[in-house]
Amino acid sequence: MPVGTQATVKAVPQDVLEDLGVEILLGNTYHLYLRPGVEQIRRLGGLHTFMSWPRAILTDSGGFQVFSLSDLRKVTEDGVTFRSHLDGATHFLSPESATEAQIGLGSDIIMAFDECTEYPAEPQRTRASMELTLRWAERCKRYFEEHQNEVPWNSPRHLAVSRQEVSSVEFQVSSNSEANQTLASQQATRNSKLETRNCTQALFGIVQGGMDRALRRESAERTIEIGFDGYAIGGLSVGEPRALTREIVESTLEHLPKDKPRYLMGVGTPEEIVEYAKLGIDMMDCVLPTRAARHGLLFTSEGKVSIKQARYAADQGPLDPNCSCRVCQRYSRAYLRHLYASNEVLAQVLNTVHNLSYYLDTMRRVRHSI
Ligand SMILES: [Zn+2]
């Protein structure tokens, strides 16, 4: 899942994401909650309509960002009080309000509000944190069951608006040129896609338990007892050695049902996503392909390329001779290096398109081999 923190995968328009074959992307509740605000997005028909993205969206609960980005946070049984990294204003997120926010955004998969245990942590602290996450998981599920019908795409008002848009589009078709007809029919298809969505969200639980295999097992078993549509492994890639991440993933997977999606949060390099898929992970998200691209770090079939290097200044070859993406088909390494060195906006666009394409190709190969 490419990461679209602020209702955008940085530097790439939605139609290009569709062409690349992105089927699902991730939105960050913390950022959208602070700006433009959940109520604003809800009034505009939910996140899909707002960002014109008819395919699937997963939102995180906001918990991880609260712990990693905000200042002066205070965790109590009730939830977390924190200061916005934007303006310093005080906010409060709880299992209930994080679930409410994700229902308001109307994403397809929403995540339980958890506490991401820091690394390293004392055994006592890890257990207490895991227990808190389990109590919060129950509260998320209860709130979700009581309020899941409040998604914006379920509201009669939104459906009425969508129908109005479709009929006004039909009117344009009858009175305008051929080019407009194509645009209008695309818009109508998009609206009808949004309208005929299967009107339920899925709620995923998150397994915590730090780097302790026994606690991971207990967390998995008790999260399954609460019952979710899918299960995520959280609290990894928080600074621990890679070998330890792998060990914890492998041992946690043994305790998660094979017939439900299993989602490893915040991972990883192309090599890692292949490795974790092999272990049985179904879903992963990571800022690496997009963030690295903006820093000129490109993943290719021949290894990593740092496009800023002078050695590429006269290199007429494609970035990756084995990549069929629109960037590798069209531009040379020399041109990409020039764009990056000149700090041109297009550098970020092209680099991101290639990296996403490389990641998606990697996952396509994984699926094919399965
Ligand atoms: Zn490429």
PDB file of C-alpha atoms in Angstrom, residues 22-162:
ATOM      1  CA  VAL A  22      -2.464   0.826  -7.137  1.00  0.00           C
ATOM      2  CA  GLU A  23      -5.471  -0.993  -5.658  1.00  0.00           C
ATOM      3  CA  ILE A  24      -5.337   0.371  -2.145  1.00  0.00           C
ATOM      4  CA  LEU A  25      -3.566   3.237  -0.456  1.00  0.00           C
ATOM      5  CA  LEU A  26      -3.102   4.327   3.114  1.00  0.00           C
ATOM      6  CA  GLY A  27      -4.325   7.574   4.653  1.00  0.00           C
ATOM      7  CA  ASN A  28      -3.156   8.928   8.012  1.00  0.00           C
ATOM      8  CA  THR A  29      -5.984   9.755  10.385  1.00  0.00           C
ATOM      9  CA  TYR A  30      -3.760  11.947  12.578  1.00  0.00           C
ATOM     10  CA  HIS A  31      -2.912  14.303   9.699  1.00  0.00           C
ATOM     11  CA  LEU A  32      -6.430  14.410   8.227  1.00  0.00           C
ATOM     12  CA  TYR A  33      -7.942  14.895  11.681  1.00  0.00           C
ATOM     13  CA  LEU A  34      -5.761  17.979  12.206  1.00  0.00           C
ATOM     14  CA  ARG A  35      -6.094  19.270   8.631  1.00  0.00           C
ATOM     15  CA  PRO A  36      -8.571  19.706   6.952  1.00  0.00           C
ATOM     16  CA  GLY A  37     -10.502  17.995   9.764  1.00  0.00           C
ATOM     17  CA  VAL A  38     -12.686  14.902   9.745  1.00  0.00           C
ATOM     18  CA  GLU A  39     -15.965  16.842   9.770  1.00  0.00           C
ATOM     19  CA  GLN A  40     -14.900  18.771   6.662  1.00  0.00           C
ATOM     20  CA  ILE A  41     -14.076  15.556   4.787  1.00  0.00           C
ATOM     21  CA  ARG A  42     -17.295  13.919   5.973  1.00  0.00           C
ATOM     22  CA  ARG A  43     -19.334  16.876   4.679  1.00  0.00           C
ATOM     23  CA  LEU A  44     -17.556  16.561   1.339  1.00  0.00           C
ATOM     24  CA  GLY A  45     -18.697  12.956   1.055  1.00  0.00           C
ATOM     25  CA  GLY A  46     -15.823  11.106   2.710  1.00  0.00           C
ATOM     26  CA  LEU A  47     -12.197  10.566   1.781  1.00  0.00           C
ATOM     27  CA  HIS A  48     -12.872   8.698  -1.512  1.00  0.00           C
ATOM     28  CA  THR A  49     -15.000  11.516  -2.935  1.00  0.00           C
ATOM     29  CA  PHE A  50     -12.801  14.247  -1.444  1.00  0.00           C
ATOM     30  CA  MET A  51      -9.622  12.954  -3.085  1.00  0.00           C
ATOM     31  CA  SER A  52     -11.390  11.402  -6.088  1.00  0.00           C
ATOM     32  CA  TRP A  53     -10.082   7.929  -5.409  1.00  0.00           C
ATOM     33  CA  PRO A  54     -12.607   5.187  -6.207  1.00  0.00           C
ATOM     34  CA  ARG A  55     -10.374   2.312  -5.141  1.00  0.00           C
ATOM     35  CA  ALA A  56      -9.730   1.076  -1.610  1.00  0.00           C
ATOM     36  CA  ILE A  57      -8.323   3.128   1.269  1.00  0.00           C
ATOM     37  CA  LEU A  58      -6.975   1.976   4.619  1.00  0.00           C
ATOM     38  CA  THR A  59      -6.627   4.521   7.400  1.00  0.00           C
ATOM     39  CA  ASP A  60      -4.467   4.026  10.451  1.00  0.00           C
ATOM     40  CA  SER A  61      -5.914   4.967  13.834  1.00  0.00           C
ATOM     41  CA  GLY A  62      -3.696   7.998  14.390  1.00  0.00           C
ATOM     42  CA  GLY A  63      -2.074   6.331  17.377  1.00  0.00           C
ATOM     43  CA  PHE A  64       1.334   5.830  15.800  1.00  0.00           C
ATOM     44  CA  GLN A  65       1.608   9.471  14.665  1.00  0.00           C
ATOM     45  CA  VAL A  66       0.471  10.753  18.038  1.00  0.00           C
ATOM     46  CA  PHE A  67       3.348   8.816  19.551  1.00  0.00           C
ATOM     47  CA  SER A  68       5.914   9.754  16.934  1.00  0.00           C
ATOM     48  CA  LEU A  69       5.043  13.320  15.862  1.00  0.00           C
ATOM     49  CA  SER A  70       3.250  15.210  18.582  1.00  0.00           C
ATOM     50  CA  ASP A  71       4.652  16.888  21.689  1.00  0.00           C
ATOM     51  CA  LEU A  72       3.622  16.661  25.292  1.00  0.00           C
ATOM     52  CA  ARG A  73       1.444  13.633  24.960  1.00  0.00           C
ATOM     53  CA  LYS A  74      -0.125  12.152  28.022  1.00  0.00           C
ATOM     54  CA  VAL A  75      -1.457   8.627  27.954  1.00  0.00           C
ATOM     55  CA  THR A  76      -4.247   7.653  30.350  1.00  0.00           C
ATOM     56  CA  GLU A  77      -6.688   4.765  30.438  1.00  0.00           C
ATOM     57  CA  ASP A  78      -9.110   6.977  28.557  1.00  0.00           C
ATOM     58  CA  GLY A  79      -6.857   7.921  25.639  1.00  0.00           C
ATOM     59  CA  VAL A  80      -4.065  10.261  24.638  1.00  0.00           C
ATOM     60  CA  THR A  81      -3.858  14.020  25.075  1.00  0.00           C
ATOM     61  CA  PHE A  82      -1.384  15.596  22.701  1.00  0.00           C
ATOM     62  CA  ARG A  83      -0.322  18.836  21.073  1.00  0.00           C
ATOM     63  CA  SER A  84      -0.634  19.234  17.323  1.00  0.00           C
ATOM     64  CA  HIS A  85       2.726  19.403  15.497  1.00  0.00           C
ATOM     65  CA  LEU A  86       1.106  22.103  13.294  1.00  0.00           C
ATOM     66  CA  ASP A  87      -0.007  24.766  15.775  1.00  0.00           C
ATOM     67  CA  GLY A  88       0.519  23.369  19.254  1.00  0.00           C
ATOM     68  CA  ALA A  89      -3.235  23.113  19.959  1.00  0.00           C
ATOM     69  CA  THR A  90      -4.260  20.440  22.447  1.00  0.00           C
ATOM     70  CA  HIS A  91      -6.248  17.438  21.171  1.00  0.00           C
ATOM     71  CA  PHE A  92      -7.517  14.202  22.639  1.00  0.00           C
ATOM     72  CA  LEU A  93      -7.735  10.880  20.851  1.00  0.00           C
ATOM     73  CA  SER A  94      -9.329   7.822  22.389  1.00  0.00           C
ATOM     74  CA  PRO A  95     -10.395   4.421  21.041  1.00  0.00           C
ATOM     75  CA  GLU A  96     -13.852   5.919  20.517  1.00  0.00           C
ATOM     76  CA  SER A  97     -12.800   9.203  18.892  1.00  0.00           C
ATOM     77  CA  ALA A  98     -10.180   7.525  16.651  1.00  0.00           C
ATOM     78  CA  THR A  99     -12.834   5.078  15.448  1.00  0.00           C
ATOM     79  CA  GLU A 100     -15.330   7.903  15.023  1.00  0.00           C
ATOM     80  CA  ALA A 101     -12.773   9.803  12.929  1.00  0.00           C
ATOM     81  CA  GLN A 102     -12.156   6.813  10.672  1.00  0.00           C
ATOM     82  CA  ILE A 103     -15.886   6.220  10.234  1.00  0.00           C
ATOM     83  CA  GLY A 104     -16.179   9.913   9.315  1.00  0.00           C
ATOM     84  CA  LEU A 105     -13.386   9.592   6.756  1.00  0.00           C
ATOM     85  CA  GLY A 106     -15.190   6.576   5.308  1.00  0.00           C
ATOM     86  CA  SER A 107     -12.105   4.510   4.462  1.00  0.00           C
ATOM     87  CA  ASP A 108     -12.612   0.834   3.600  1.00  0.00           C
ATOM     88  CA  ILE A 109     -10.348  -0.612   6.267  1.00  0.00           C
ATOM     89  CA  ILE A 110     -10.016   1.099   9.618  1.00  0.00           C
ATOM     90  CA  MET A 111      -7.580   0.287  12.399  1.00  0.00           C
ATOM     91  CA  ALA A 112      -8.091  -0.142  16.122  1.00  0.00           C
ATOM     92  CA  PHE A 113      -6.490   2.573  18.274  1.00  0.00           C
ATOM     93  CA  ASP A 114      -3.441   1.036  19.923  1.00  0.00           C
ATOM     94  CA  GLU A 115      -0.404   2.038  21.873  1.00  0.00           C
ATOM     95  CA  CYS A 116       2.780   1.426  19.909  1.00  0.00           C
ATOM     96  CA  THR A 117       5.219   0.160  22.551  1.00  0.00           C
ATOM     97  CA  GLU A 118       8.587   1.896  22.315  1.00  0.00           C
ATOM     98  CA  TYR A 119      11.838   0.025  21.806  1.00  0.00           C
ATOM     99  CA  PRO A 120      13.540  -0.969  23.964  1.00  0.00           C
ATOM    100  CA  ALA A 121      11.037  -1.431  26.806  1.00  0.00           C
ATOM    101  CA  GLU A 122      11.175  -3.241  30.157  1.00  0.00           C
ATOM    102  CA  PRO A 123       9.111  -6.468  30.360  1.00  0.00           C
ATOM    103  CA  GLN A 124       6.672  -4.901  32.848  1.00  0.00           C
ATOM    104  CA  ARG A 125       6.129  -1.872  30.674  1.00  0.00           C
ATOM    105  CA  THR A 126       5.642  -4.063  27.558  1.00  0.00           C
ATOM    106  CA  ARG A 127       2.957  -6.102  29.310  1.00  0.00           C
ATOM    107  CA  ALA A 128       1.135  -3.044  30.650  1.00  0.00           C
ATOM    108  CA  SER A 129       1.186  -1.472  27.204  1.00  0.00           C
ATOM    109  CA  MET A 130      -0.128  -4.665  25.606  1.00  0.00           C
ATOM    110  CA  GLU A 131      -2.937  -4.890  28.161  1.00  0.00           C
ATOM    111  CA  LEU A 132      -3.892  -1.270  27.471  1.00  0.00           C
ATOM    112  CA  THR A 133      -3.998  -1.970  23.723  1.00  0.00           C
ATOM    113  CA  LEU A 134      -6.286  -4.960  24.373  1.00  0.00           C
ATOM    114  CA  ARG A 135      -8.699  -2.895  26.483  1.00  0.00           C
ATOM    115  CA  TRP A 136      -8.662  -0.191  23.811  1.00  0.00           C
ATOM    116  CA  ALA A 137      -9.298  -2.826  21.115  1.00  0.00           C
ATOM    117  CA  GLU A 138     -12.509  -3.882  22.869  1.00  0.00           C
ATOM    118  CA  ARG A 139     -13.643  -0.258  23.117  1.00  0.00           C
ATOM    119  CA  CYS A 140     -12.896   0.309  19.406  1.00  0.00           C
ATOM    120  CA  LYS A 141     -14.933  -2.730  18.444  1.00  0.00           C
ATOM    121  CA  ARG A 142     -17.860  -1.724  20.652  1.00  0.00           C
ATOM    122  CA  TYR A 143     -17.888   1.805  19.243  1.00  0.00           C
ATOM    123  CA  PHE A 144     -17.579   0.486  15.683  1.00  0.00           C
ATOM    124  CA  GLU A 145     -20.497  -1.903  16.101  1.00  0.00           C
ATOM    125  CA  GLU A 146     -22.696   0.880  17.406  1.00  0.00           C
ATOM    126  CA  HIS A 147     -21.719   3.507  14.813  1.00  0.00           C
ATOM    127  CA  GLN A 148     -20.617   1.705  11.635  1.00  0.00           C
ATOM    128  CA  ASN A 149     -23.732   2.823   9.770  1.00  0.00           C
ATOM    129  CA  GLU A 150     -22.551   6.456  10.054  1.00  0.00           C
ATOM    130  CA  VAL A 151     -20.053   6.259   7.173  1.00  0.00           C
ATOM    131  CA  PRO A 152     -20.498   9.221   4.816  1.00  0.00           C
ATOM    132  CA  TRP A 153     -21.113   7.005   1.785  1.00  0.00           C
ATOM    133  CA  ASN A 154     -24.034   5.452   3.625  1.00  0.00           C
ATOM    134  CA  SER A 155     -25.841   8.698   4.297  1.00  0.00           C
ATOM    135  CA  PRO A 156     -28.976   9.377   2.209  1.00  0.00           C
ATOM    136  CA  ARG A 157     -27.741  12.958   1.754  1.00  0.00           C
ATOM    137  CA  HIS A 158     -24.499  11.873   0.091  1.00  0.00           C
ATOM    138  CA  LEU A 159     -26.244   9.347  -2.143  1.00  0.00           C
ATOM    139  CA  ALA A 160     -28.675  12.080  -3.203  1.00  0.00           C
ATOM    140  CA  VAL A 161     -25.768  14.409  -4.021  1.00  0.00           C
ATOM    141  CA  SER A 162     -24.061  11.668  -6.052  1.00  0.00           C
TER     142      SER A 162
END
